[in-house]
CSV table of C-alpha atoms in Angstrom, one decimal:
chain,number,residue,atom,x,y,z
A,1348,MET,CA,-15.4,-4.2,49.4
A,1349,ASN,CA,-15.2,-1.7,46.6
A,1350,ARG,CA,-11.4,-2.0,46.5
A,1351,THR,CA,-11.7,-5.8,46.2
A,1352,ARG,CA,-14.1,-5.4,43.3
A,1353,ALA,CA,-11.9,-2.9,41.6
A,1354,LEU,CA,-8.8,-5.1,42.1
A,1355,LEU,CA,-10.6,-8.1,40.7
A,1356,GLY,CA,-11.9,-6.1,37.7
A,1357,ALA,CA,-8.4,-4.8,37.0
A,1358,VAL,CA,-6.9,-8.3,37.2
A,1359,SER,CA,-9.5,-9.8,34.9
A,1360,LEU,CA,-9.0,-7.0,32.3
A,1361,LEU,CA,-5.2,-7.6,32.4
A,1362,ILE,CA,-5.7,-11.4,31.9
A,1363,SER,CA,-8.1,-10.9,29.1
A,1364,GLY,CA,-5.8,-8.4,27.4
A,1365,ILE,CA,-2.9,-10.9,27.6
A,1366,SER,CA,-4.9,-13.8,26.2
A,1367,SER,CA,-6.2,-11.8,23.2
A,1368,ALA,CA,-2.9,-10.2,22.2
A,1369,ASP,CA,-1.6,-10.9,18.7
A,1370,GLU,CA,1.1,-13.4,18.3
A,1371,TRP,CA,3.8,-13.4,15.6
A,1372,ALA,CA,4.2,-16.6,13.6
A,1373,SER,CA,6.9,-18.0,11.3
A,1374,MET,CA,4.4,-20.1,9.2
A,1375,ALA,CA,0.7,-20.1,8.4
A,1376,ILE,CA,-1.3,-23.1,7.4
A,1377,THR,CA,-4.3,-22.0,5.4
A,1378,PRO,CA,-7.5,-23.4,3.7
A,1379,GLY,CA,-6.2,-22.0,0.4
A,1380,VAL,CA,-8.4,-18.9,0.4
A,1381,GLY,CA,-8.4,-15.6,2.2
A,1382,ARG,CA,-9.5,-12.0,2.0
A,1383,LEU,CA,-7.1,-9.5,0.4
A,1384,GLU,CA,-7.4,-5.9,1.5
A,1385,VAL,CA,-5.7,-3.5,-0.9
A,1386,VAL,CA,-5.0,-0.2,0.7
A,1387,SER,CA,-4.7,3.1,-1.3
A,1388,ASN,CA,-3.0,5.8,0.7
A,1389,TYR,CA,-3.8,9.4,-0.2
A,1390,LEU,CA,-2.3,12.6,1.3
A,1391,ILE,CA,-5.0,13.0,4.0
A,1392,PHE,CA,-6.7,9.6,4.2
A,1393,SER,CA,-6.5,6.0,3.0
A,1394,SER,CA,-9.2,3.7,1.5
A,1395,SER,CA,-9.3,0.0,0.9
A,1396,THR,CA,-10.9,-2.5,-1.4
A,1397,ASN,CA,-11.4,-6.2,-0.5
A,1398,TYR,CA,-11.2,-9.3,-2.7
A,1399,ASP,CA,-11.6,-13.0,-2.1
A,1400,VAL,CA,-8.1,-14.4,-2.9
A,1401,GLU,CA,-6.6,-17.9,-3.6
A,1402,ILE,CA,-3.4,-18.5,-1.7
A,1403,PRO,CA,-1.1,-21.4,-1.0
A,1404,PRO,CA,-1.9,-23.9,1.8
A,1405,LYS,CA,1.5,-23.3,3.6
A,1406,ILE,CA,2.9,-19.8,3.8
A,1407,PRO,CA,6.3,-19.1,5.5
A,1408,ASP,CA,7.1,-15.6,6.9
A,1409,GLY,CA,9.3,-13.6,4.6
A,1410,SER,CA,8.2,-15.4,1.4
A,1411,ARG,CA,6.7,-14.1,-1.8
A,1412,ILE,CA,3.5,-16.1,-2.6
A,1413,GLN,CA,1.4,-16.4,-5.8
A,1414,ILE,CA,-2.1,-15.1,-5.4
A,1415,ARG,CA,-5.2,-15.0,-7.6
A,1416,TYR,CA,-8.3,-12.9,-7.3
A,1417,LYS,CA,-11.2,-11.6,-9.3
A,1418,LYS,CA,-11.3,-7.8,-10.0
A,1419,ASP,CA,-14.0,-6.3,-12.2
A,1420,GLY,CA,-14.9,-9.7,-13.6
A,1421,SER,CA,-11.4,-10.6,-14.6
A,1422,TRP,CA,-9.0,-12.9,-12.9
A,1423,ILE,CA,-5.8,-11.3,-11.7
A,1424,ASP,CA,-2.6,-13.4,-11.1
A,1425,GLY,CA,0.0,-11.7,-9.0
A,1426,SER,CA,2.4,-12.0,-6.1
A,1427,PHE,CA,2.3,-10.9,-2.5
A,1428,PHE,CA,5.3,-10.4,-0.2
A,1429,VAL,CA,4.6,-11.7,3.3
A,1430,ALA,CA,6.7,-9.4,5.5
A,1431,GLY,CA,5.1,-10.8,8.6
A,1432,ILE,CA,2.4,-13.1,10.0
A,1433,SER,CA,0.4,-12.2,13.0
A,1434,ALA,CA,-2.4,-14.3,14.5
A,1435,ARG,CA,-5.1,-14.4,17.2
A,1436,GLY,CA,-7.0,-17.5,17.7
A,1437,ASP,CA,-7.8,-19.0,14.3
A,1438,LEU,CA,-7.4,-15.7,12.4
A,1439,CYS,CA,-4.1,-14.9,10.7
A,1440,TRP,CA,-3.0,-11.7,9.1
A,1441,LEU,CA,-0.4,-11.8,6.3
A,1442,HIS,CA,1.2,-8.3,6.2
A,1443,SER,CA,2.8,-6.8,3.1
A,1444,GLU,CA,4.7,-4.4,5.5
A,1445,LEU,CA,5.4,-4.8,9.2
A,1446,PRO,CA,3.5,-2.5,11.5
A,1447,SER,CA,5.8,0.2,12.9
A,1448,GLN,CA,5.6,2.8,15.7
A,1449,TYR,CA,6.9,5.3,13.1
A,1450,SER,CA,4.3,4.6,10.4
A,1451,LYS,CA,0.6,4.7,11.1
A,1452,SER,CA,-0.4,4.1,7.5
A,1453,PRO,CA,-2.0,0.7,6.8
A,1454,SER,CA,-0.6,-1.7,4.2
A,1455,ASP,CA,-2.1,-4.5,2.0
A,1456,THR,CA,-3.1,-7.4,4.2
A,1457,ILE,CA,-4.5,-10.9,3.6
A,1458,TYR,CA,-6.9,-12.2,6.3
A,1459,VAL,CA,-7.1,-15.9,6.7
A,1460,LYS,CA,-9.7,-17.8,8.8
A,1461,PRO,CA,-9.4,-20.6,9.8
A,1462,CYS,CA,-5.7,-20.6,10.1
A,1463,ARG,CA,-3.1,-22.6,12.0
A,1464,TYR,CA,0.3,-21.1,12.7
A,1465,LYS,CA,3.7,-22.0,14.0
């Protein structure tokens, strides 16, 4: 009986892990706003600051997009290179650098919810 419970538990964990895995996308369809996380890497640690950001409604992977956000009371217009788009459910991450097994340091990211992706 205990073996059956353990097997069922292991199978359910495996299935839930598969269904919640991140997917990579070639295009993100956004509501035009997101949350920009700007990462500052220091020698021993990194810190981040978040801003509400205006973004285009359609964002292809590998593109440079125009963004606009408010910092210290002033509007900042800039660009953001989308190195990759990952998604889970209706949440998309626009990565400025692709995650790597060789680099554990975080990079600037825009979080978009709700998001549709292809």
